Amino acid sequence: MYEGVVQDLIDELGRLPGVGPKSAQRIAFHVLQADPADVRRLAQALNEVKAKVRFCAVCGNVAQEEQCRVCLDPRRDATVICVVEEPKDVVAIERTREFRGRYHVLGGAISPIEGVGPDDLRIRELLARLADGAVTELILATDPNLEGEATATYLARMVSSMGLRVTRLASGLPVGGDLEYADEVTLGRAFEGRRLLDV
Amino acid sequence: MYEGVVQDLIDELGRLPGVGPKSAQRIAFHVLQADPADVRRLAQALNEVKAKVRFCAVCGNVAQEEQCRVCLDPRRDATVICVVEEPKDVVAIERTREFRGRYHVLGGAISPIEGVGPDDLRIRELLARLADGAVTELILATDPNLEGEATATYLARMVSSMGLRVTRLASGLPVGGDLEYADEVTLGRAFEGRRLLDV
């Protein structure tokens, strides 16, 4: 339909997650009319990411050096490891400023449906990090869904003999949420995990 | 929050129309894990579009040569010009395979609110194309909204003394639509434009 290179761009954009044919077309026309310098910067950012970003040799997080910023930071508590599924979970947790320990990125969660087993995750690397006994707490921060729960249970069993404190993030009502709109599983978890108020 | 180049990419993606911060992050992580060849192709498609695409010297449509594919095609009827706002309107009309004439892309519509006046559109170029009298019909296919209607009315007045057949695309109920969900203006237009059924 479009002149060759415009159609090529629409096709390439359409392969990105969450970009349908209509958005791809809209972005392509935006690009056509945009400042050439802006477009050059976007193209360069894409190439730079592929050229420069790798995964931290220790924790599997996104990194620009051999290790990621968290692993390179000597102020981070090396006795606590928070296990997450993806690098973006690290960012979400960093944003809370609640956690001062280290991370371990699994690269996904156990999912028999999608054919992801324990061997496809960075579990062996995690066990290696725990081997010297320096780590005292393992926080299992996998997603609060079926796959995440299964992965947390699997990991908890794997390390049960290591004498670690193994914890899981609390499930419950989202802050600022509305009780009546909470789904029944979340509400059930909120009951299960209810805390005594010291008044 | 992210390693430098990842954040750069998220920032650049977030400037695209319809891409919010969450989608930008999602696309960036997709890019991180994507095949390097795919990402290179996308970056190249962006650069190629800026390097190779220009606007047709005759009609203002997107073009890879001095003129666009429609203007270069000798089989297209040069006596009918369809006036549209944007190049993507050309594509939408081409998709119908109903129209075999030429186009004229205005580059927008008259909009006092957005500060777009007649001089900001390719109206002078349109009048120049009509000057030799070869064109016999001008189809005003600007959008069926306030700005598009105003632009159509303005153009109709401009060419009223040229002895052209000036037409406007029909307004009415969308095919496959549901009468009860049509807005009142559309339904009003559908009544106004009702046609005699020959049975």
mmCIF file of C-alpha atoms in Angstrom:
data_model
loop_
_atom_site.group_PDB
_atom_site.id
_atom_site.type_symbol
_atom_site.label_atom_id
_atom_site.label_comp_id
_atom_site.label_asym_id
_atom_site.label_seq_id
_atom_site.Cartn_x
_atom_site.Cartn_y
_atom_site.Cartn_z
ATOM 1 C CA MET A 1 0.000 0.000 0.000
ATOM 2 C CA TYR A 2 2.712 2.462 1.004
ATOM 3 C CA GLU A 3 5.897 3.404 -0.766
ATOM 4 C CA GLY A 4 8.456 0.662 -0.034
ATOM 5 C CA VAL A 5 10.472 2.118 2.837
ATOM 6 C CA VAL A 6 7.386 3.456 4.635
ATOM 7 C CA GLN A 7 5.778 0.016 4.477
ATOM 8 C CA ASP A 8 9.050 -1.531 5.701
ATOM 9 C CA LEU A 9 9.008 0.752 8.723
ATOM 10 C CA ILE A 10 5.327 -0.003 9.430
ATOM 11 C CA ASP A 11 6.099 -3.732 9.235
ATOM 12 C CA GLU A 12 9.070 -3.460 11.590
ATOM 13 C CA LEU A 13 7.164 -1.305 14.092
ATOM 14 C CA GLY A 14 4.234 -3.731 13.978
ATOM 15 C CA ARG A 15 6.506 -6.471 15.344
ATOM 16 C CA LEU A 16 7.016 -4.592 18.619
ATOM 17 C CA PRO A 17 4.897 -5.710 21.582
ATOM 18 C CA GLY A 18 1.681 -3.724 21.989
ATOM 19 C CA VAL A 19 2.042 -1.990 18.620
ATOM 20 C CA GLY A 20 -0.830 -2.965 16.312
ATOM 21 C CA PRO A 21 -1.093 -2.106 12.608
ATOM 22 C CA LYS A 22 -2.878 1.189 13.325
ATOM 23 C CA SER A 23 -0.304 2.380 15.872
ATOM 24 C CA ALA A 24 2.524 1.267 13.587
ATOM 25 C CA GLN A 25 1.053 3.414 10.820
ATOM 26 C CA ARG A 26 0.587 6.344 13.175
ATOM 27 C CA ILE A 27 4.162 6.112 14.451
ATOM 28 C CA ALA A 28 5.509 5.772 10.898
ATOM 29 C CA PHE A 29 3.738 8.965 9.813
ATOM 30 C CA HIS A 30 4.975 10.703 12.904
ATOM 31 C CA VAL A 31 8.504 9.625 11.979
ATOM 32 C CA LEU A 32 8.016 10.904 8.411
ATOM 33 C CA GLN A 33 7.223 14.350 9.691
ATOM 34 C CA ALA A 34 9.553 14.367 12.697
ATOM 35 C CA ASP A 35 12.827 16.224 13.012
ATOM 36 C CA PRO A 36 15.523 14.045 11.361
ATOM 37 C CA ALA A 37 17.743 14.452 14.443
ATOM 38 C CA ASP A 38 15.031 12.955 16.695
ATOM 39 C CA VAL A 39 14.650 9.936 14.438
ATOM 40 C CA ARG A 40 18.404 9.479 14.233
ATOM 41 C CA ARG A 41 18.560 9.512 18.048
ATOM 42 C CA LEU A 42 15.870 6.818 18.296
ATOM 43 C CA ALA A 43 17.616 4.616 15.724
ATOM 44 C CA GLN A 44 20.892 5.109 17.561
ATOM 45 C CA ALA A 45 19.329 4.310 20.955
ATOM 46 C CA LEU A 46 18.081 1.025 19.494
ATOM 47 C CA ASN A 47 21.509 0.114 18.169
ATOM 48 C CA GLU A 48 23.287 1.226 21.341
ATOM 49 C CA VAL A 49 21.110 -0.946 23.524
ATOM 50 C CA LYS A 50 21.982 -3.998 21.470
ATOM 51 C CA ALA A 51 25.661 -3.045 21.326
ATOM 52 C CA LYS A 52 26.204 -2.074 24.949
ATOM 53 C CA VAL A 53 23.710 -3.814 27.193
ATOM 54 C CA ARG A 54 24.460 -7.212 28.563
ATOM 55 C CA PHE A 55 23.358 -9.162 31.594
ATOM 56 C CA CYS A 56 25.156 -8.978 34.945
ATOM 57 C CA ALA A 57 27.503 -11.925 35.406
ATOM 58 C CA VAL A 58 26.462 -12.196 39.068
ATOM 59 C CA CYS A 59 22.733 -11.543 39.272
ATOM 60 C CA GLY A 60 21.458 -11.576 35.680
ATOM 61 C CA ASN A 61 20.146 -7.994 35.827
ATOM 62 C CA VAL A 62 20.606 -5.604 32.904
ATOM 63 C CA ALA A 63 24.150 -4.234 32.964
ATOM 64 C CA GLN A 64 26.481 -2.035 30.969
ATOM 65 C CA GLU A 65 29.610 -3.442 32.600
ATOM 66 C CA GLU A 66 30.575 -6.988 33.524
ATOM 67 C CA GLN A 67 28.332 -6.496 36.592
ATOM 68 C CA CYS A 68 25.203 -4.398 37.129
ATOM 69 C CA ARG A 69 25.007 -1.208 39.174
ATOM 70 C CA VAL A 70 23.534 -2.962 42.210
ATOM 71 C CA CYS A 71 26.194 -5.687 42.299
ATOM 72 C CA LEU A 72 28.958 -3.088 41.811
ATOM 73 C CA ASP A 73 27.657 -0.937 44.683
ATOM 74 C CA PRO A 74 29.630 -1.843 47.865
ATOM 75 C CA ARG A 75 26.959 -0.205 50.059
ATOM 76 C CA ARG A 76 24.390 -2.833 49.111
ATOM 77 C CA ASP A 77 23.857 -5.520 51.737
ATOM 78 C CA ALA A 78 25.320 -8.762 50.389
ATOM 79 C CA THR A 79 23.630 -10.920 53.045
ATOM 80 C CA VAL A 80 20.147 -10.489 51.557
ATOM 81 C CA ILE A 81 19.197 -11.605 48.057
ATOM 82 C CA CYS A 82 15.862 -10.711 46.513
ATOM 83 C CA VAL A 83 14.890 -13.168 43.774
ATOM 84 C CA VAL A 84 12.831 -11.725 40.888
ATOM 85 C CA GLU A 85 11.678 -12.958 37.514
ATOM 86 C CA GLU A 86 12.766 -10.125 35.206
ATOM 87 C CA PRO A 87 15.088 -7.090 35.152
ATOM 88 C CA LYS A 88 12.046 -4.812 35.164
ATOM 89 C CA ASP A 89 11.068 -6.235 38.555
ATOM 90 C CA VAL A 90 14.431 -4.950 39.857
ATOM 91 C CA VAL A 91 13.499 -1.473 38.666
ATOM 92 C CA ALA A 92 10.059 -1.680 40.287
ATOM 93 C CA ILE A 93 11.617 -2.679 43.631
ATOM 94 C CA GLU A 94 14.416 -0.077 43.377
ATOM 95 C CA ARG A 95 11.729 2.560 42.915
ATOM 96 C CA THR A 96 10.305 1.783 46.392
ATOM 97 C CA ARG A 97 13.720 2.543 48.039
ATOM 98 C CA GLU A 98 12.743 -0.122 50.603
ATOM 99 C CA PHE A 99 15.355 -2.694 49.732
ATOM 100 C CA ARG A 100 19.118 -2.303 50.227
ATOM 101 C CA GLY A 101 20.261 -5.865 49.464
ATOM 102 C CA ARG A 102 21.243 -7.597 46.227
ATOM 103 C CA TYR A 103 19.130 -9.208 43.512
ATOM 104 C CA HIS A 104 18.979 -12.399 41.562
ATOM 105 C CA VAL A 105 17.107 -12.335 38.245
ATOM 106 C CA LEU A 106 15.770 -15.745 37.240
ATOM 107 C CA GLY A 107 14.860 -14.801 33.680
ATOM 108 C CA GLY A 108 11.258 -15.992 34.027
ATOM 109 C CA ALA A 109 9.148 -18.350 36.118
ATOM 110 C CA ILE A 110 8.458 -22.069 36.013
ATOM 111 C CA SER A 111 5.583 -22.628 33.586
ATOM 112 C CA PRO A 112 4.814 -26.124 32.306
ATOM 113 C CA ILE A 113 2.318 -24.621 29.830
ATOM 114 C CA GLU A 114 4.971 -22.448 28.204
ATOM 115 C CA GLY A 115 7.543 -25.212 28.524
ATOM 116 C CA VAL A 116 9.711 -23.350 31.044
ATOM 117 C CA GLY A 117 11.284 -25.706 33.567
ATOM 118 C CA PRO A 118 13.728 -25.029 36.452
ATOM 119 C CA ASP A 119 16.694 -25.672 34.137
ATOM 120 C CA ASP A 120 15.628 -22.781 31.899
ATOM 121 C CA LEU A 121 15.948 -20.328 34.792
ATOM 122 C CA ARG A 122 19.092 -19.029 36.496
ATOM 123 C CA ILE A 123 18.549 -21.302 39.514
ATOM 124 C CA ARG A 124 21.929 -23.034 39.356
ATOM 125 C CA GLU A 125 23.586 -19.588 39.492
ATOM 126 C CA LEU A 126 21.471 -18.720 42.536
ATOM 127 C CA LEU A 127 22.492 -21.878 44.398
ATOM 128 C CA ALA A 128 26.139 -21.107 43.605
ATOM 129 C CA ARG A 129 25.744 -17.647 45.173
ATOM 130 C CA LEU A 130 24.293 -19.220 48.332
ATOM 131 C CA ALA A 131 27.027 -21.876 48.634
ATOM 132 C CA ASP A 132 29.493 -19.936 50.825
ATOM 133 C CA GLY A 133 26.889 -19.258 53.540
ATOM 134 C CA ALA A 134 27.314 -15.428 53.439
ATOM 135 C CA VAL A 135 23.691 -14.893 52.469
ATOM 136 C CA THR A 136 21.302 -15.082 55.413
ATOM 137 C CA GLU A 137 17.962 -14.123 53.864
ATOM 138 C CA LEU A 138 16.399 -15.013 50.539
ATOM 139 C CA ILE A 139 13.352 -12.906 49.595
ATOM 140 C CA LEU A 140 11.259 -14.647 46.951
ATOM 141 C CA ALA A 141 9.732 -11.783 44.978
ATOM 142 C CA THR A 142 8.445 -13.706 41.980
ATOM 143 C CA ASP A 143 5.059 -12.557 40.628
ATOM 144 C CA PRO A 144 1.973 -13.254 42.771
ATOM 145 C CA ASN A 145 0.458 -15.533 40.107
ATOM 146 C CA LEU A 146 0.392 -19.279 39.466
ATOM 147 C CA GLU A 147 3.840 -19.451 37.827
ATOM 148 C CA GLY A 148 5.439 -17.101 40.338
ATOM 149 C CA GLU A 149 4.026 -19.001 43.305
ATOM 150 C CA ALA A 150 5.139 -22.335 41.852
ATOM 151 C CA THR A 151 8.639 -20.945 41.313
ATOM 152 C CA ALA A 152 8.794 -19.560 44.868
ATOM 153 C CA THR A 153 7.676 -22.901 46.322
ATOM 154 C CA TYR A 154 10.221 -24.750 44.190
ATOM 155 C CA LEU A 155 13.050 -22.444 45.312
ATOM 156 C CA ALA A 156 11.986 -22.582 48.973
ATOM 157 C CA ARG A 157 12.250 -26.387 48.831
ATOM 158 C CA MET A 158 15.611 -26.299 47.049
ATOM 159 C CA VAL A 159 17.205 -24.144 49.759
ATOM 160 C CA SER A 160 15.310 -25.556 52.757
ATOM 161 C CA SER A 161 18.375 -27.399 54.083
ATOM 162 C CA MET A 162 20.675 -24.361 53.872
ATOM 163 C CA GLY A 163 19.562 -22.726 57.120
ATOM 164 C CA LEU A 164 18.488 -19.525 55.337
ATOM 165 C CA ARG A 165 15.629 -17.240 56.263
ATOM 166 C CA VAL A 166 13.344 -17.609 53.230
ATOM 167 C CA THR A 167 10.579 -15.000 52.879
ATOM 168 C CA ARG A 168 7.906 -14.135 50.350
ATOM 169 C CA LEU A 169 6.489 -10.665 49.652
ATOM 170 C CA ALA A 170 3.125 -10.068 51.355
ATOM 171 C CA SER A 171 -0.052 -10.550 49.348
ATOM 172 C CA GLY A 172 -3.057 -8.395 50.157
ATOM 173 C CA LEU A 173 -5.106 -5.407 49.181
ATOM 174 C CA PRO A 174 -3.300 -2.840 47.036
ATOM 175 C CA VAL A 175 -2.822 0.453 48.873
ATOM 176 C CA GLY A 176 -5.270 3.045 47.604
ATOM 177 C CA GLY A 177 -7.490 0.266 46.269
ATOM 178 C CA ASP A 178 -11.123 -0.334 46.992
ATOM 179 C CA LEU A 179 -12.064 -3.385 49.058
ATOM 180 C CA GLU A 180 -15.251 -4.030 47.126
ATOM 181 C CA TYR A 181 -13.359 -4.259 43.830
ATOM 182 C CA ALA A 182 -10.671 -6.641 45.101
ATOM 183 C CA ASP A 183 -10.863 -10.080 43.531
ATOM 184 C CA GLU A 184 -11.729 -12.922 45.898
ATOM 185 C CA VAL A 185 -8.266 -14.490 45.877
ATOM 186 C CA THR A 186 -6.590 -11.202 46.834
ATOM 187 C CA LEU A 187 -9.203 -10.550 49.517
ATOM 188 C CA GLY A 188 -8.751 -14.084 50.837
ATOM 189 C CA ARG A 189 -4.971 -13.543 50.987
ATOM 190 C CA ALA A 190 -5.528 -10.255 52.792
ATOM 191 C CA PHE A 191 -7.528 -12.101 55.469
ATOM 192 C CA GLU A 192 -4.989 -14.877 55.741
ATOM 193 C CA GLY A 193 -2.169 -12.369 56.172
ATOM 194 C CA ARG A 194 -4.019 -10.035 58.570
ATOM 195 C CA ARG A 195 -1.826 -8.356 61.167
ATOM 196 C CA LEU A 196 -2.405 -7.474 64.794
ATOM 197 C CA LEU A 197 -2.697 -3.746 65.314
ATOM 198 C CA ASP A 198 -0.759 -2.548 68.356
ATOM 199 C CA VAL A 199 -2.956 0.176 69.836
ATOM 200 C CA MET B 1 16.462 4.123 37.134
ATOM 201 C CA TYR B 2 17.816 1.998 34.286
ATOM 202 C CA GLU B 3 21.344 1.646 33.023
ATOM 203 C CA GLY B 4 22.061 4.675 30.815
ATOM 204 C CA VAL B 5 21.447 3.325 27.326
ATOM 205 C CA VAL B 6 18.299 1.443 28.337
ATOM 206 C CA GLN B 7 16.863 4.625 29.852
ATOM 207 C CA ASP B 8 17.858 6.539 26.699
ATOM 208 C CA LEU B 9 15.901 4.080 24.597
ATOM 209 C CA ILE B 10 12.877 4.259 26.922
ATOM 210 C CA ASP B 11 12.992 8.066 26.703
ATOM 211 C CA GLU B 12 13.208 8.063 22.918
ATOM 212 C CA LEU B 13 10.404 5.496 22.552
ATOM 213 C CA GLY B 14 8.239 7.483 24.957
ATOM 214 C CA ARG B 15 8.314 10.430 22.538
ATOM 215 C CA LEU B 16 6.472 8.442 19.867
ATOM 216 C CA PRO B 17 2.728 9.060 19.555
ATOM 217 C CA GLY B 18 0.593 6.620 21.548
ATOM 218 C CA VAL B 19 3.591 5.160 23.410
ATOM 219 C CA GLY B 20 3.303 5.852 27.142
ATOM 220 C CA PRO B 21 6.026 5.213 29.742
ATOM 221 C CA LYS B 22 4.818 1.646 30.399
ATOM 222 C CA SER B 23 4.746 0.691 26.705
ATOM 223 C CA ALA B 24 8.130 2.344 26.183
ATOM 224 C CA GLN B 25 9.548 0.181 28.981
ATOM 225 C CA ARG B 26 7.901 -2.927 27.574
ATOM 226 C CA ILE B 27 9.238 -2.256 24.082
ATOM 227 C CA ALA B 28 12.726 -1.507 25.441
ATOM 228 C CA PHE B 29 12.844 -4.839 27.282
ATOM 229 C CA HIS B 30 11.571 -6.584 24.194
ATOM 230 C CA VAL B 31 14.400 -4.950 22.247
ATOM 231 C CA LEU B 32 16.926 -6.052 24.886
ATOM 232 C CA GLN B 33 15.939 -9.656 24.411
ATOM 233 C CA ALA B 34 15.225 -9.528 20.679
ATOM 234 C CA ASP B 35 17.371 -10.921 17.905
ATOM 235 C CA PRO B 36 20.058 -8.277 17.122
ATOM 236 C CA ALA B 37 19.266 -8.568 13.397
ATOM 237 C CA ASP B 38 15.607 -7.622 14.033
ATOM 238 C CA VAL B 39 16.612 -4.549 16.006
ATOM 239 C CA ARG B 40 19.132 -3.543 13.358
ATOM 240 C CA ARG B 41 16.388 -3.813 10.721
ATOM 241 C CA LEU B 42 14.076 -1.550 12.752
ATOM 242 C CA ALA B 43 16.816 1.051 13.294
ATOM 243 C CA GLN B 44 17.626 0.910 9.600
ATOM 244 C CA ALA B 45 13.971 1.250 8.569
ATOM 245 C CA LEU B 46 13.783 4.419 10.689
ATOM 246 C CA ASN B 47 16.877 5.892 9.054
ATOM 247 C CA GLU B 48 15.822 4.840 5.551
ATOM 248 C CA VAL B 49 12.463 6.533 5.890
ATOM 249 C CA LYS B 50 14.139 9.800 6.782
ATOM 250 C CA ALA B 51 16.756 9.401 4.070
ATOM 251 C CA LYS B 52 14.545 8.273 1.210
ATOM 252 C CA VAL B 53 11.004 9.492 1.691
ATOM 253 C CA ARG B 54 9.978 12.879 0.470
ATOM 254 C CA PHE B 55 6.728 14.434 -0.573
ATOM 255 C CA CYS B 56 5.425 14.321 -4.142
ATOM 256 C CA ALA B 57 6.207 17.558 -5.995
ATOM 257 C CA VAL B 58 2.756 17.447 -7.631
ATOM 258 C CA CYS B 59 0.259 16.247 -5.035
ATOM 259 C CA GLY B 60 2.114 16.310 -1.682
ATOM 260 C CA ASN B 61 1.642 12.579 -1.064
ATOM 261 C CA VAL B 62 4.458 10.470 0.368
ATOM 262 C CA ALA B 63 6.911 9.619 -2.418
ATOM 263 C CA GLN B 64 10.228 7.902 -2.993
ATOM 264 C CA GLU B 65 10.836 9.645 -6.315
ATOM 265 C CA GLU B 66 10.279 13.230 -7.393
ATOM 266 C CA GLN B 67 6.612 12.236 -7.780
ATOM 267 C CA CYS B 68 4.470 9.684 -5.944
ATOM 268 C CA ARG B 69 3.265 6.377 -7.370
ATOM 269 C CA VAL B 70 -0.205 7.720 -8.169
ATOM 270 C CA CYS B 71 1.086 10.788 -10.003
ATOM 271 C CA LEU B 72 3.602 8.656 -11.926
ATOM 272 C CA ASP B 73 0.929 6.162 -13.021
ATOM 273 C CA PRO B 74 -0.291 7.144 -16.523
ATOM 274 C CA ARG B 75 -3.433 5.005 -16.115
ATOM 275 C CA ARG B 76 -4.770 7.283 -13.391
ATOM 276 C CA ASP B 77 -7.446 9.719 -14.570
ATOM 277 C CA ALA B 78 -5.926 13.217 -14.523
ATOM 278 C CA THR B 79 -9.314 14.929 -14.873
ATOM 279 C CA VAL B 80 -10.420 14.086 -11.321
ATOM 280 C CA ILE B 81 -8.576 15.271 -8.204
ATOM 281 C CA CYS B 82 -9.476 13.994 -4.757
ATOM 282 C CA VAL B 83 -8.410 16.441 -2.039
ATOM 283 C CA VAL B 84 -7.402 14.889 1.305
ATOM 284 C CA GLU B 85 -5.804 16.144 4.488
ATOM 285 C CA GLU B 86 -2.986 13.639 5.015
ATOM 286 C CA PRO B 87 -1.020 10.984 3.103
ATOM 287 C CA LYS B 88 -2.678 8.281 5.216
ATOM 288 C CA ASP B 89 -6.037 9.338 3.778
ATOM 289 C CA VAL B 90 -4.643 8.499 0.336
ATOM 290 C CA VAL B 91 -3.856 5.007 1.575
ATOM 291 C CA ALA B 92 -7.333 4.611 3.069
ATOM 292 C CA ILE B 93 -8.958 5.614 -0.237
ATOM 293 C CA GLU B 94 -6.588 3.476 -2.324
ATOM 294 C CA ARG B 95 -7.632 0.504 -0.216
ATOM 295 C CA THR B 96 -11.244 0.873 -1.400
ATOM 296 C CA ARG B 97 -10.143 0.510 -5.078
ATOM 297 C CA GLU B 98 -13.075 2.832 -5.894
ATOM 298 C CA PHE B 99 -11.085 5.805 -7.086
ATOM 299 C CA ARG B 100 -8.947 5.930 -10.227
ATOM 300 C CA GLY B 101 -8.141 9.662 -10.313
ATOM 301 C CA ARG B 102 -5.331 11.710 -8.797
ATOM 302 C CA TYR B 103 -4.918 13.161 -5.317
ATOM 303 C CA HIS B 104 -4.003 16.414 -3.676
ATOM 304 C CA VAL B 105 -2.743 16.283 -0.086
ATOM 305 C CA LEU B 106 -3.341 19.514 1.825
ATOM 306 C CA GLY B 107 -1.139 18.654 4.807
ATOM 307 C CA GLY B 108 -3.917 19.269 7.336
ATOM 308 C CA ALA B 109 -7.181 21.167 7.679
ATOM 309 C CA ILE B 110 -8.074 24.749 8.518
ATOM 310 C CA SER B 111 -8.225 25.026 12.304
ATOM 311 C CA PRO B 112 -8.263 28.441 13.987
ATOM 312 C CA ILE B 113 -7.831 26.736 17.376
ATOM 313 C CA GLU B 114 -4.589 25.064 16.327
ATOM 314 C CA GLY B 115 -3.545 28.161 14.401
ATOM 315 C CA VAL B 116 -3.733 26.472 10.975
ATOM 316 C CA GLY B 117 -4.934 28.891 8.298
ATOM 317 C CA PRO B 118 -5.391 28.421 4.522
ATOM 318 C CA ASP B 119 -1.822 29.613 3.896
ATOM 319 C CA ASP B 120 -0.432 26.729 5.970
ATOM 320 C CA LEU B 121 -2.035 24.181 3.636
ATOM 321 C CA ARG B 122 -1.099 23.269 0.073
ATOM 322 C CA ILE B 123 -4.014 25.263 -1.363
ATOM 323 C CA ARG B 124 -1.937 27.469 -3.671
ATOM 324 C CA GLU B 125 -0.479 24.294 -5.227
ATOM 325 C CA LEU B 126 -4.000 22.939 -5.734
ATOM 326 C CA LEU B 127 -5.165 26.098 -7.503
ATOM 327 C CA ALA B 128 -2.091 25.912 -9.749
ATOM 328 C CA ARG B 129 -3.039 22.350 -10.748
ATOM 329 C CA LEU B 130 -6.545 23.501 -11.647
ATOM 330 C CA ALA B 131 -5.362 26.503 -13.683
ATOM 331 C CA ASP B 132 -5.122 24.820 -17.114
ATOM 332 C CA GLY B 133 -8.731 23.585 -16.978
ATOM 333 C CA ALA B 134 -7.841 19.906 -17.546
ATOM 334 C CA VAL B 135 -9.407 18.888 -14.242
ATOM 335 C CA THR B 136 -13.187 18.554 -14.417
ATOM 336 C CA GLU B 137 -14.079 17.204 -10.962
ATOM 337 C CA LEU B 138 -12.733 18.071 -7.531
ATOM 338 C CA ILE B 139 -13.726 15.604 -4.785
ATOM 339 C CA LEU B 140 -13.360 17.178 -1.347
ATOM 340 C CA ALA B 141 -12.474 14.237 0.907
ATOM 341 C CA THR B 142 -11.355 16.142 4.000
ATOM 342 C CA ASP B 143 -12.389 14.585 7.327
ATOM 343 C CA PRO B 144 -16.107 14.693 8.265
ATOM 344 C CA ASN B 145 -15.439 16.889 11.303
ATOM 345 C CA LEU B 146 -15.523 20.612 12.043
ATOM 346 C CA GLU B 147 -12.087 21.383 10.582
ATOM 347 C CA GLY B 148 -12.557 19.140 7.562
ATOM 348 C CA GLU B 149 -15.970 20.641 6.777
ATOM 349 C CA ALA B 150 -14.628 24.179 7.130
ATOM 350 C CA THR B 151 -11.747 23.336 4.795
ATOM 351 C CA ALA B 152 -14.101 21.794 2.247
ATOM 352 C CA THR B 153 -16.384 24.830 2.338
ATOM 353 C CA TYR B 154 -13.402 27.161 1.966
ATOM 354 C CA LEU B 155 -12.065 25.237 -1.034
ATOM 355 C CA ALA B 156 -15.505 24.992 -2.661
ATOM 356 C CA ARG B 157 -15.772 28.792 -2.497
ATOM 357 C CA MET B 158 -12.248 29.292 -3.824
ATOM 358 C CA VAL B 159 -12.920 27.248 -6.953
ATOM 359 C CA SER B 160 -16.585 28.173 -7.438
ATOM 360 C CA SER B 161 -15.833 30.355 -10.484
ATOM 361 C CA MET B 162 -13.732 27.718 -12.248
ATOM 362 C CA GLY B 163 -16.646 25.743 -13.690
ATOM 363 C CA LEU B 164 -15.572 22.529 -11.943
ATOM 364 C CA ARG B 165 -17.804 19.798 -10.597
ATOM 365 C CA VAL B 166 -17.092 20.018 -6.854
ATOM 366 C CA THR B 167 -18.249 17.061 -4.766
ATOM 367 C CA ARG B 168 -17.987 15.965 -1.135
ATOM 368 C CA LEU B 169 -17.907 12.372 0.144
ATOM 369 C CA ALA B 170 -21.296 11.203 1.441
ATOM 370 C CA SER B 171 -21.967 11.352 5.156
ATOM 371 C CA GLY B 172 -24.233 8.731 6.682
ATOM 372 C CA LEU B 173 -24.465 5.547 8.650
ATOM 373 C CA PRO B 174 -21.343 3.393 8.559
ATOM 374 C CA VAL B 175 -21.910 0.087 6.750
ATOM 375 C CA GLY B 176 -22.242 -2.735 9.248
ATOM 376 C CA GLY B 177 -23.095 -0.224 11.957
ATOM 377 C CA ASP B 178 -26.122 -0.180 14.190
ATOM 378 C CA LEU B 179 -28.693 2.587 13.703
ATOM 379 C CA GLU B 180 -29.441 2.893 17.396
ATOM 380 C CA TYR B 181 -25.794 3.562 18.230
ATOM 381 C CA ALA B 182 -25.283 6.219 15.558
ATOM 382 C CA ASP B 183 -24.735 9.702 16.997
ATOM 383 C CA GLU B 184 -27.439 12.245 16.213
ATOM 384 C CA VAL B 185 -25.357 14.283 13.772
ATOM 385 C CA THR B 186 -24.501 11.207 11.694
ATOM 386 C CA LEU B 187 -28.111 10.053 11.782
ATOM 387 C CA GLY B 188 -29.269 13.555 10.792
ATOM 388 C CA ARG B 189 -26.832 13.517 7.860
ATOM 389 C CA ALA B 190 -28.082 10.080 6.846
ATOM 390 C CA PHE B 191 -31.635 11.468 6.674
ATOM 391 C CA GLU B 192 -30.532 14.547 4.769
ATOM 392 C CA GLY B 193 -28.656 12.431 2.239
ATOM 393 C CA ARG B 194 -31.342 9.735 1.854
ATOM 394 C CA ARG B 195 -31.588 8.244 -1.635
ATOM 395 C CA LEU B 196 -34.541 7.110 -3.688
ATOM 396 C CA LEU B 197 -34.622 3.343 -4.057
ATOM 397 C CA ASP B 198 -35.454 2.243 -7.606
ATOM 398 C CA VAL B 199 -37.623 -0.824 -7.178
#
